[in-house]
GROMACS .gro file of C-alpha atoms in nm:
model
  150
    1VAL     CA    1   1.714   3.609  -3.702
    2PHE     CA    2   1.402   3.388  -3.806
    3ASN     CA    3   1.170   3.668  -3.827
    4ALA     CA    4   1.447   3.927  -4.055
    5PHE     CA    5   1.519   3.608  -4.326
    6PRO     CA    6   1.234   3.694  -4.504
    7PHE     CA    7   1.250   4.065  -4.551
    8VAL     CA    8   1.640   3.976  -4.637
    9ALA     CA    9   1.586   3.737  -4.915
   10LEU     CA   10   1.314   3.971  -5.047
   11GLY     CA   11   1.556   4.309  -5.049
   12ALA     CA   12   1.845   4.003  -5.277
   13TRP     CA   13   1.534   3.994  -5.483
   14ILE     CA   14   1.503   4.282  -5.531
   15ALA     CA   15   1.797   4.406  -5.521
   16ILE     CA   16   1.893   4.158  -5.808
   17ARG     CA   17   1.566   4.235  -6.020
   18LYS     CA   18   1.504   4.539  -6.206
   19PRO     CA   19   1.184   4.708  -6.115
   20ARG     CA   20   0.898   4.578  -6.399
   21MET     CA   21   0.584   4.795  -6.256
   22PRO     CA   22   0.437   5.081  -6.332
   23VAL     CA   23   0.501   5.354  -6.037
   24LEU     CA   24   0.170   5.432  -6.004
   25PHE     CA   25   0.028   5.010  -5.983
   26SER     CA   26   0.382   5.027  -5.706
   27ALA     CA   27   0.234   5.292  -5.488
   28PHE     CA   28  -0.198   5.212  -5.528
   29MET     CA   29  -0.036   4.805  -5.361
   30SER     CA   30   0.193   4.940  -5.113
   31LEU     CA   31  -0.067   5.266  -4.968
   32PHE     CA   32  -0.333   4.854  -4.981
   33PHE     CA   33  -0.185   4.736  -4.794
   34LEU     CA   34  -0.041   4.993  -4.582
   35VAL     CA   35  -0.384   5.066  -4.461
   36LEU     CA   36  -0.456   4.587  -4.425
   37LEU     CA   37  -0.126   4.628  -4.152
   38VAL     CA   38  -0.281   4.873  -4.000
   39VAL     CA   39  -0.601   4.708  -3.992
   40GLU     CA   40  -0.432   4.397  -3.930
   41ALA     CA   41  -0.210   4.495  -3.568
   42TYR     CA   42  -0.589   4.655  -3.488
   43THR     CA   43  -0.730   4.394  -3.528
   44LEU     CA   44  -0.456   4.106  -3.354
   45ARG     CA   45  -0.393   4.338  -3.103
   46LEU     CA   46  -0.785   4.423  -2.927
   47LYS     CA   47  -0.919   4.067  -3.080
   48PHE     CA   48  -0.645   3.874  -2.925
   49GLY     CA   49  -0.444   4.083  -2.737
   50ALA     CA   50  -0.139   3.971  -2.943
   51ARG     CA   51   0.136   4.246  -2.945
   52GLY     CA   52   0.502   4.161  -3.163
   53VAL     CA   53   0.291   3.986  -3.402
   54ASP     CA   54   0.074   4.207  -3.509
   55THR     CA   55   0.263   4.273  -3.877
   56ALA     CA   56   0.291   3.926  -4.007
   57PHE     CA   57   0.081   3.922  -4.306
   58SER     CA   58   0.071   4.234  -4.436
   59LEU     CA   59   0.410   4.374  -4.403
   60LEU     CA   60   0.627   4.189  -4.607
   61PRO     CA   61   0.396   4.291  -4.948
   62PHE     CA   62   0.383   4.608  -4.843
   63THR     CA   63   0.759   4.607  -4.831
   64PHE     CA   64   0.807   4.488  -5.124
   65PHE     CA   65   0.601   4.737  -5.342
   66PHE     CA   66   0.739   4.988  -5.134
   67MET     CA   67   1.071   4.949  -5.242
   68GLU     CA   68   0.905   4.862  -5.640
   69PHE     CA   69   0.762   5.198  -5.552
   70LEU     CA   70   1.124   5.398  -5.419
   71LEU     CA   71   1.288   5.224  -5.685
   72ALA     CA   72   1.085   5.290  -5.999
   73VAL     CA   73   1.046   5.698  -5.891
   74ARG     CA   74   1.358   5.902  -6.072
   75LEU     CA   75   1.490   6.161  -5.845
   76LYS     CA   76   1.683   6.479  -6.013
   77ASP     CA   77   2.075   6.477  -5.779
   78GLN     CA   78   2.146   6.742  -5.506
   79ILE     CA   79   2.402   6.760  -5.285
   80LEU     CA   80   2.119   6.771  -5.001
   81TYR     CA   81   2.021   6.397  -5.073
   82ARG     CA   82   2.374   6.292  -4.955
   83HIS     CA   83   2.355   6.495  -4.629
   84LEU     CA   84   2.005   6.265  -4.633
   85ARG     CA   85   2.172   5.988  -4.678
   86ASP     CA   86   2.416   6.061  -4.421
   87MET     CA   87   2.153   6.198  -4.129
   88SER     CA   88   1.948   5.892  -4.170
   89VAL     CA   89   2.265   5.639  -4.097
   90LEU     CA   90   2.330   5.870  -3.793
   91VAL     CA   91   1.957   5.847  -3.708
   92PHE     CA   92   1.978   5.438  -3.704
   93LEU     CA   93   2.286   5.428  -3.558
   94SER     CA   94   2.162   5.693  -3.314
   95HIS     CA   95   1.867   5.578  -3.153
   96ARG     CA   96   1.914   5.280  -2.946
   97LEU     CA   97   2.045   5.560  -2.795
   98TYR     CA   98   1.791   5.717  -2.635
   99VAL     CA   99   1.615   5.416  -2.618
  100SER     CA  100   1.821   5.188  -2.428
  101ALA     CA  101   2.052   5.354  -2.278
  102PHE     CA  102   1.978   5.619  -2.186
  103PRO     CA  103   1.664   5.450  -1.981
  104SER     CA  104   1.907   5.259  -1.806
  105VAL     CA  105   2.113   5.445  -1.685
  106LEU     CA  106   1.895   5.746  -1.557
  107PRO     CA  107   1.712   5.785  -1.263
  108ALA     CA  108   1.386   5.533  -1.290
  109ALA     CA  109   1.167   5.787  -1.147
  110TRP     CA  110   1.247   6.016  -1.398
  111VAL     CA  111   1.250   5.790  -1.657
  112ALA     CA  112   0.906   5.714  -1.551
  113VAL     CA  113   0.739   5.966  -1.593
  114VAL     CA  114   0.929   6.081  -1.952
  115PHE     CA  115   0.790   5.705  -2.070
  116HIS     CA  116   0.465   5.681  -1.865
  117ASN     CA  117   0.349   6.011  -2.157
  118ALA     CA  118   0.368   5.792  -2.498
  119TRP     CA  119   0.395   6.073  -2.697
  120LEU     CA  120   0.577   6.288  -2.479
  121ALA     CA  121   0.869   6.009  -2.477
  122LEU     CA  122   0.792   6.024  -2.855
  123THR     CA  123   0.835   6.364  -2.931
  124GLY     CA  124   1.206   6.354  -2.774
  125ILE     CA  125   1.375   6.036  -2.832
  126ILE     CA  126   1.284   6.191  -3.298
  127LEU     CA  127   1.413   6.558  -3.163
  128LEU     CA  128   1.744   6.444  -2.929
  129THR     CA  129   1.799   6.217  -3.214
  130LEU     CA  130   1.760   6.502  -3.527
  131ALA     CA  131   1.997   6.739  -3.298
  132GLN     CA  132   2.190   6.478  -3.162
  133SER     CA  133   2.245   6.372  -3.553
  134TRP     CA  134   2.243   6.776  -3.712
  135LEU     CA  135   2.498   6.832  -3.473
  136ILE     CA  136   2.744   6.530  -3.550
  137ILE     CA  137   2.671   6.655  -3.923
  138ARG     CA  138   2.755   7.007  -3.892
  139LEU     CA  139   3.102   6.935  -3.676
  140THR     CA  140   3.238   6.675  -3.871
  141ASP     CA  141   3.272   6.935  -4.161
  142LYS     CA  142   3.403   7.223  -3.932
  143TYR     CA  143   3.613   6.986  -3.754
  144ARG     CA  144   3.841   6.633  -3.880
  145PHE     CA  145   3.818   6.437  -3.559
  146PHE     CA  146   3.437   6.436  -3.616
  147ARG     CA  147   3.436   6.250  -3.903
  148LEU     CA  148   3.527   5.905  -3.717
  149LEU     CA  149   3.132   5.933  -3.625
  150ARG     CA  150   3.013   6.000  -3.943
   0.00000   0.00000   0.00000
């Protein structure tokens, strides 16, 4: 609750105000704070051994400038955006299946092999999540019953 409060407050503040920064300025500042975020994470991890607190300072300004950049960019309406929105919601809701739910019910030896290699686990989780989300979207186009999942 406490870690999310600054981001919820920032989101509420951004929602009620209009973007006032030039697009290039917000893009540059978000890139600057992204680099600072990576440096902060590696510094805290390597120097202090801290994990889980490695994005305490740079993440909030990065989020602000990146959201300002995204809100200032105007894109033409396309049908693809509707599908991407549906896909992003499904990815957000379903990735926890592959991160926590399935590893807790699958055999421990299999989970140890897959999650031992972080790149294999990341690739598998991304591919399975995208495939599942795409399949749900395709099924909802053909069968009404599956619209409950969307």
